[in-house]
Short mmCIF file of C-alpha atoms and ligand atoms in Angstrom, two decimals:
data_model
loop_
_atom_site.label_atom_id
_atom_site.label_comp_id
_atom_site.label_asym_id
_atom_site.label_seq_id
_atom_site.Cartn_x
_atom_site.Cartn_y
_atom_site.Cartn_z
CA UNK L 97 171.89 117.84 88.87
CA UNK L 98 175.10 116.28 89.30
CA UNK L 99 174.88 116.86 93.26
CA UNK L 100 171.77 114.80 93.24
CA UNK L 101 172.90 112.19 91.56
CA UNK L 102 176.24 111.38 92.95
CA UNK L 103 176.37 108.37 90.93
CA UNK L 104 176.60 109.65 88.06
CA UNK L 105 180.00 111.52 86.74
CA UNK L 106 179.00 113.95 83.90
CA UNK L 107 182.24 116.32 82.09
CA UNK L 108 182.62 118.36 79.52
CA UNK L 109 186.39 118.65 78.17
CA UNK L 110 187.94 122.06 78.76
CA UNK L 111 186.99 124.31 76.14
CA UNK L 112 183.88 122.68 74.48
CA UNK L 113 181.38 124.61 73.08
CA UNK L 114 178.59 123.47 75.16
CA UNK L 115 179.49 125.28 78.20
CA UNK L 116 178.43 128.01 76.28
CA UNK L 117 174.80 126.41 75.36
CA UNK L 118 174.47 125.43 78.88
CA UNK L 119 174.81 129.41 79.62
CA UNK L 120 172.55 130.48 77.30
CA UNK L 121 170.02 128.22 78.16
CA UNK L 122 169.95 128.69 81.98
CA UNK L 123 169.77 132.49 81.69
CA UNK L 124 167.05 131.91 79.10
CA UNK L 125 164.70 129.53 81.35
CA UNK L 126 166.15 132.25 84.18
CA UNK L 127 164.23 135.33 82.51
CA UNK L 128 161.36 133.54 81.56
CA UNK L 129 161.23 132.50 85.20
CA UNK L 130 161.43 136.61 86.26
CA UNK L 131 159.21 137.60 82.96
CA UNK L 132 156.33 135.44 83.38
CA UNK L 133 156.46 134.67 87.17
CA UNK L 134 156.17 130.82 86.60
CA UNK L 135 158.12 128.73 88.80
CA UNK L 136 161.40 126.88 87.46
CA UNK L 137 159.28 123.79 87.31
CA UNK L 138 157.66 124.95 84.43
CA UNK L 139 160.00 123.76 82.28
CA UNK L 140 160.79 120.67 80.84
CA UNK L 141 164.16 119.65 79.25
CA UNK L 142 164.18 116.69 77.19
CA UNK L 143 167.86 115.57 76.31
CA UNK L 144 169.33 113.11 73.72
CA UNK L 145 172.17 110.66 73.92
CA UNK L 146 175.42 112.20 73.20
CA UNK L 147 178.04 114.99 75.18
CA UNK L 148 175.21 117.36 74.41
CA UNK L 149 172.49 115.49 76.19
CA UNK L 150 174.56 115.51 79.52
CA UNK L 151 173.96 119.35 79.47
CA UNK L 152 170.70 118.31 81.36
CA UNK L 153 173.13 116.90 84.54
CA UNK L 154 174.95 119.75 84.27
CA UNK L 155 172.74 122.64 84.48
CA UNK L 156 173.43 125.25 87.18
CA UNK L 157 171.24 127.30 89.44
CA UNK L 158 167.37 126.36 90.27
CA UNK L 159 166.54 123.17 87.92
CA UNK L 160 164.02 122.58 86.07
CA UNK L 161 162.65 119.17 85.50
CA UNK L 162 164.53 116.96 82.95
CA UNK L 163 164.10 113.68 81.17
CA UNK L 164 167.66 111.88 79.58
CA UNK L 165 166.43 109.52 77.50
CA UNK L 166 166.33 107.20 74.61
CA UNK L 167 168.98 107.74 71.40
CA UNK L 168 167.25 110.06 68.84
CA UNK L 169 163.97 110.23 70.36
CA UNK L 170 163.61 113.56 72.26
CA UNK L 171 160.95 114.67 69.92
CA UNK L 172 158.77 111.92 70.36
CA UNK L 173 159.30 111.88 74.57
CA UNK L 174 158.53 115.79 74.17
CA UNK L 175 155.41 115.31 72.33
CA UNK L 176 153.74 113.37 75.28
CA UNK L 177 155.21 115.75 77.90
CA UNK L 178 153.45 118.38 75.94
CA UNK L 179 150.05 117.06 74.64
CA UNK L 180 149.83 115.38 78.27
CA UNK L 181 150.58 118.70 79.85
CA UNK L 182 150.15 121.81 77.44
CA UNK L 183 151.03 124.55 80.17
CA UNK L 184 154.88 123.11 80.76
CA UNK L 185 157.31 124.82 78.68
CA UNK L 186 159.04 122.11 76.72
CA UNK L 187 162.89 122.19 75.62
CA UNK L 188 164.64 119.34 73.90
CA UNK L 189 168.80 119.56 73.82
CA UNK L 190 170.51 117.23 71.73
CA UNK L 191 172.90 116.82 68.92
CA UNK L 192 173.81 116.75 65.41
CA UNK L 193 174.59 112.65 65.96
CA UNK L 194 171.34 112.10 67.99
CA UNK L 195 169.13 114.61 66.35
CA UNK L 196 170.21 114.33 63.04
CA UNK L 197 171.25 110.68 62.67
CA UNK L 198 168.79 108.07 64.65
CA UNK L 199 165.99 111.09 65.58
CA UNK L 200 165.87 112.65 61.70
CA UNK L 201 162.89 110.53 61.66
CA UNK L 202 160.96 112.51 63.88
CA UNK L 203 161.36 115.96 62.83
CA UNK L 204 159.23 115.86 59.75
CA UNK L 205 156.20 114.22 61.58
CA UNK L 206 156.50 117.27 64.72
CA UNK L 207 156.90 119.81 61.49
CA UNK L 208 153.86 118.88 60.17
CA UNK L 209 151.93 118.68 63.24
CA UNK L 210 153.95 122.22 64.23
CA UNK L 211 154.12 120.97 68.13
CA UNK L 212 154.93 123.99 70.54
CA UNK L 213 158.11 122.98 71.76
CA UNK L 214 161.33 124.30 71.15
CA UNK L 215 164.54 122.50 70.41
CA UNK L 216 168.41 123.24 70.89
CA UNK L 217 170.32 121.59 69.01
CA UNK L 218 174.43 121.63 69.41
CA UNK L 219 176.29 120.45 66.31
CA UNK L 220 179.89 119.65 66.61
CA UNK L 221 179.97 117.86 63.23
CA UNK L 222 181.29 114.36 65.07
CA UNK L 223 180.12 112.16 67.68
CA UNK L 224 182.17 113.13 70.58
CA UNK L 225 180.51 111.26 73.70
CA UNK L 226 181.91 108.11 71.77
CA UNK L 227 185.48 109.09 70.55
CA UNK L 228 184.82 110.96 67.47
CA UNK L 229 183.09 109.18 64.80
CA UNK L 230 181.61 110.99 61.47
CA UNK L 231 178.47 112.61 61.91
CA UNK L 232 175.66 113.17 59.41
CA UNK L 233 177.30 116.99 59.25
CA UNK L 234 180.73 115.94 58.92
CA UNK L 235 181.98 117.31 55.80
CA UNK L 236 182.57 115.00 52.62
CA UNK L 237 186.02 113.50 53.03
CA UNK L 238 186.61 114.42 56.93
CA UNK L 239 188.73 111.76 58.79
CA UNK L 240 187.61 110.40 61.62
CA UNK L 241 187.98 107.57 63.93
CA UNK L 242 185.33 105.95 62.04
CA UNK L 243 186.25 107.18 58.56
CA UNK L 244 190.34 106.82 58.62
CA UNK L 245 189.97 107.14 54.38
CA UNK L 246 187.82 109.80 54.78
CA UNK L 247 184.03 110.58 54.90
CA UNK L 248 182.42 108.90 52.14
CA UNK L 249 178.84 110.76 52.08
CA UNK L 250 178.03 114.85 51.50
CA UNK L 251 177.17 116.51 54.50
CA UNK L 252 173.98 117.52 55.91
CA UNK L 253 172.81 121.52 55.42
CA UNK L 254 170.38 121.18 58.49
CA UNK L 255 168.96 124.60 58.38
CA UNK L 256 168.28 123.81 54.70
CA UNK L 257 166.96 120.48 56.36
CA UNK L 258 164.61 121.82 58.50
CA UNK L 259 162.82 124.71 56.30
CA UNK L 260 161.95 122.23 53.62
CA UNK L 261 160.30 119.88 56.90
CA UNK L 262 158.39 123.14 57.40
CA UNK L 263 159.59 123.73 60.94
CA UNK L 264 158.09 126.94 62.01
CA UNK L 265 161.16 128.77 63.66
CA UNK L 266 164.54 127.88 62.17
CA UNK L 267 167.66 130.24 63.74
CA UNK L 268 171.16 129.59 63.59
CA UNK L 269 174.12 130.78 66.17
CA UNK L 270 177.39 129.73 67.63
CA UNK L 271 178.43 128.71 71.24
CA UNK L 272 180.73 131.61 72.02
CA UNK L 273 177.40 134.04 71.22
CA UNK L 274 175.99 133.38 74.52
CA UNK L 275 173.99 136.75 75.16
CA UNK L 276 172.82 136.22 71.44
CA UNK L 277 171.89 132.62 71.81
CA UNK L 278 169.68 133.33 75.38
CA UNK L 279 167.47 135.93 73.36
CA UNK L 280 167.36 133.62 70.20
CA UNK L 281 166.39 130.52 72.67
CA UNK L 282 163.86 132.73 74.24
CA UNK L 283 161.76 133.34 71.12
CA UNK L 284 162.35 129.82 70.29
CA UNK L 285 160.42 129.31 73.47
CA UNK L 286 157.97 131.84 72.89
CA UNK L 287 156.98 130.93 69.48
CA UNK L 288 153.61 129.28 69.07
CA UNK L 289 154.80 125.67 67.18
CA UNK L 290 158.09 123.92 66.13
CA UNK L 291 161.74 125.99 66.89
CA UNK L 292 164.60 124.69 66.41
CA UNK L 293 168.17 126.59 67.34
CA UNK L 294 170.58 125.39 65.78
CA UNK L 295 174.17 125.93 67.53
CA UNK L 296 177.28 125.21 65.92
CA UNK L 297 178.99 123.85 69.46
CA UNK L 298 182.47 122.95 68.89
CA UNK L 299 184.30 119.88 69.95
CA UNK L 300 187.97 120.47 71.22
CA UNK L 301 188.56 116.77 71.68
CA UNK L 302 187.47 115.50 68.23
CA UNK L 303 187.23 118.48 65.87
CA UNK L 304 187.82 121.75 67.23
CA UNK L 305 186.14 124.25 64.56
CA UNK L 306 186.76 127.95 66.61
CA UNK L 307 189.28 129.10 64.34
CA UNK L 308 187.24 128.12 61.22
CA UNK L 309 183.95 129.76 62.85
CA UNK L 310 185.37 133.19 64.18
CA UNK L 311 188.56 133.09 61.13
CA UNK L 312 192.03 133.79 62.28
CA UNK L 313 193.44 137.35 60.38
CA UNK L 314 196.90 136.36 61.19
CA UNK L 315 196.92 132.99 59.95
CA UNK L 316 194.82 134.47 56.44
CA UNK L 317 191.80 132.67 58.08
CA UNK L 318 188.43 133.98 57.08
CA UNK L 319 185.37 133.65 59.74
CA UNK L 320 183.05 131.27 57.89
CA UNK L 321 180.11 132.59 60.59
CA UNK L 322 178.19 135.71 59.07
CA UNK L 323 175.74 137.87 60.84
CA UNK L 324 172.38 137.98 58.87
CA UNK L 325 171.52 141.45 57.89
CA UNK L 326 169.33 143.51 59.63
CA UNK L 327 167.33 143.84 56.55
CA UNK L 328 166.29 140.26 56.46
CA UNK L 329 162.49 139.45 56.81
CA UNK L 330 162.48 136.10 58.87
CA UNK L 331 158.77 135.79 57.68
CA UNK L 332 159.82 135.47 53.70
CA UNK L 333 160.11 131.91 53.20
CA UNK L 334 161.94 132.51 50.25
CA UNK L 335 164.72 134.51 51.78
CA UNK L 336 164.99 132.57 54.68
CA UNK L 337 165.91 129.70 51.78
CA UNK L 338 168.97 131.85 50.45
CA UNK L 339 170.06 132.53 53.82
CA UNK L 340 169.95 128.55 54.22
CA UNK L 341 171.79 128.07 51.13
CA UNK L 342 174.37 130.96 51.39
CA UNK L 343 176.75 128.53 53.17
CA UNK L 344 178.87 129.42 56.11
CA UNK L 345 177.22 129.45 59.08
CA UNK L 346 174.66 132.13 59.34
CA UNK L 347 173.83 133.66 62.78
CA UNK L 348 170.44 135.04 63.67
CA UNK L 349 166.76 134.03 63.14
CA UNK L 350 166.41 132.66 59.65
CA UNK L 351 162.60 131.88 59.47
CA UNK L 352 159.36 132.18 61.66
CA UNK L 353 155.73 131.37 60.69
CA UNK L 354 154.25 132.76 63.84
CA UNK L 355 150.36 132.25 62.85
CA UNK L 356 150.76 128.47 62.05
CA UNK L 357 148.12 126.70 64.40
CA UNK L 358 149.79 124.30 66.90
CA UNK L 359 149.42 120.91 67.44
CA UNK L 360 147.80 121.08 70.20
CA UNK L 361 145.14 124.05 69.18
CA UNK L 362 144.43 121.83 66.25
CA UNK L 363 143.70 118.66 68.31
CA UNK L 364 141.97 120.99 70.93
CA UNK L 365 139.76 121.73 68.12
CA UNK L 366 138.74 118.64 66.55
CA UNK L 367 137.85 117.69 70.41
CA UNK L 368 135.12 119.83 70.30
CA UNK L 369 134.17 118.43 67.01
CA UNK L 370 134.11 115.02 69.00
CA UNK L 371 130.69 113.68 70.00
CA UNK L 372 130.38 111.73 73.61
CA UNK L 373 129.52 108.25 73.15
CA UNK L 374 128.30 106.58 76.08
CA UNK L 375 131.34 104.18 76.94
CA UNK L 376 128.17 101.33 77.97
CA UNK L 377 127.73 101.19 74.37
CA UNK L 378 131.04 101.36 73.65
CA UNK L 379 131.78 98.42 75.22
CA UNK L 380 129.15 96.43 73.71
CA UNK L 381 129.63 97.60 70.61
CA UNK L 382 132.64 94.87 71.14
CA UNK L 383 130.83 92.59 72.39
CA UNK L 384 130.74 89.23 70.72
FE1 SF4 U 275 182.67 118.43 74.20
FE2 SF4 U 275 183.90 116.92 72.39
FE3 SF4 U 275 184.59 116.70 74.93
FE4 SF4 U 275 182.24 115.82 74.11
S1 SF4 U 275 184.23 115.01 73.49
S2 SF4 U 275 182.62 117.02 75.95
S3 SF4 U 275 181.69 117.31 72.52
S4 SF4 U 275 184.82 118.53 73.64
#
């Protein structure tokens, strides 16, 4: 996307954790291209303000169509891609800032309403586009450009976040799982409702978390990631709480309600509820 818009300038620093994203995502849109013979047009990809959101401009191979555009409102600007046209496959990328800060507004409303899109989000715990302010999943007492004492407030638990919302397809991975993510993102897009992916996508530049993620054996560093066991049951909402709550970063698909209704079913319905009213009388009905 860059090509075609030479007037814009989109980077990522060496290193960040969104390169990987950006991977997983193309070969994700790429297979549901080959599985379900749709064209690359099919998809939508809605993208927030922040280093994250420029993953849109930076996609590689056949594009799909995007939309970059207000601070914390991709779910909103995905809703009326969707409900206006039901058959796209709709994708939001954003991050912890814009998703979690300014947008956390919005994700209760789409929970409830379970709307069939599916959403990536890349947490770096900072806000790296604009020089490494404290995020709403910085940790309690991180410094940061915009905290030199320290963060002040707890940090978010966003999986926790987003199973008490009632989002219908919570999983949680890392950038450097690439092959991993593309499946995970896959179901996300295949599940009937509200997914959410939640990649922890580190920032070199303003808080590089690799070593704390994968653990370091020769510095006495344990991984803080942890594969969820096989035996989990993603349907138990009760275990996909604990998983939330273990702390660390879990990786694999915590929760899915996959017979939900969604959104649009539900409105499809009450339209056949709906009586025709003759817009003549409508409009008199107005009259004064
Ligand atoms: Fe990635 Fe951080 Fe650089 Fe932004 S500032 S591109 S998040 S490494």
């Amino acid at each position: 996307m860059t090509n075609k818009n030479p007037e814009y300038d989109f980077k990522w620093c060496p290193g960040c954790g969104d390169f990987g994203v950006r991977r997983a995502l193309e070969s994700a849109i790429e297979r549901r291209r080959i599985e379900l013979e749709l064209p690359v047009e099919n998809n939508v990809v809605v993208a927030g303000i922040g280093c994250s959101g420029n993953l849109l401009h930076l996609l590689e191979g056949p594009q799909p169509f995007g939309f970059h555009g207000i601070h914390g409102r991709t779910l909103p600007v995905a809703m009326g891609i969707k409900m206006g046209r039901p058959d796209l496959n709709v994708l939001i990328v954003a991050g912890d800032g814009d998703f979690l800060g300014i947008g956390l507004e919005h994700i209760a409303p789409q929970a409830a309403r379970n709307l069939d899109v599916a959403a990536i989000i890349m947490d770096n715990a900072v806000y790296g586009l604009t020089k490494g302010q404290s995020s709403p999943t910085s940790e309690l007492g991180m410094i940061t450009s915009s905290t030199p004492y320290g963060k002040p407030e707890d940090s978010m638990n966003p999986l926790r976040l987003y199973l008490s919302m009632g989002v219908s397809f919570v999983a949680s991975t890392m950038s450097s799982k690439v092959k991993d993510m593309s499946r995970m993102i896959t179901d996300a897009m295949n599940h009937p409702g509200f997914a959410i992916v939640h990649v922890q996508s580190p920032c070199t530049t303003y808080h590089d978390t690799y070593e704390q993620l994968k653990g370091n054996l020769k510095k006495g560093i344990e991984p803080i990631a942890w594969d969820i066991p096989d035996d989990h049951d993603p349907t138990d909402a009760d275990a996909a709480q604990t998983a939330a709550d273990a702390g660390g970063v879990p990786l694999g698909v915590i929760y899915r309600d996959d017979q939900r209704p969604t959104f649009h079913q539900r409105v499809a319905e009450m339209g056949q509820k709906a009586k025709p009213r003759d817009i003549e009388k409508l409009i008199g009905s107005h009259a004064v």
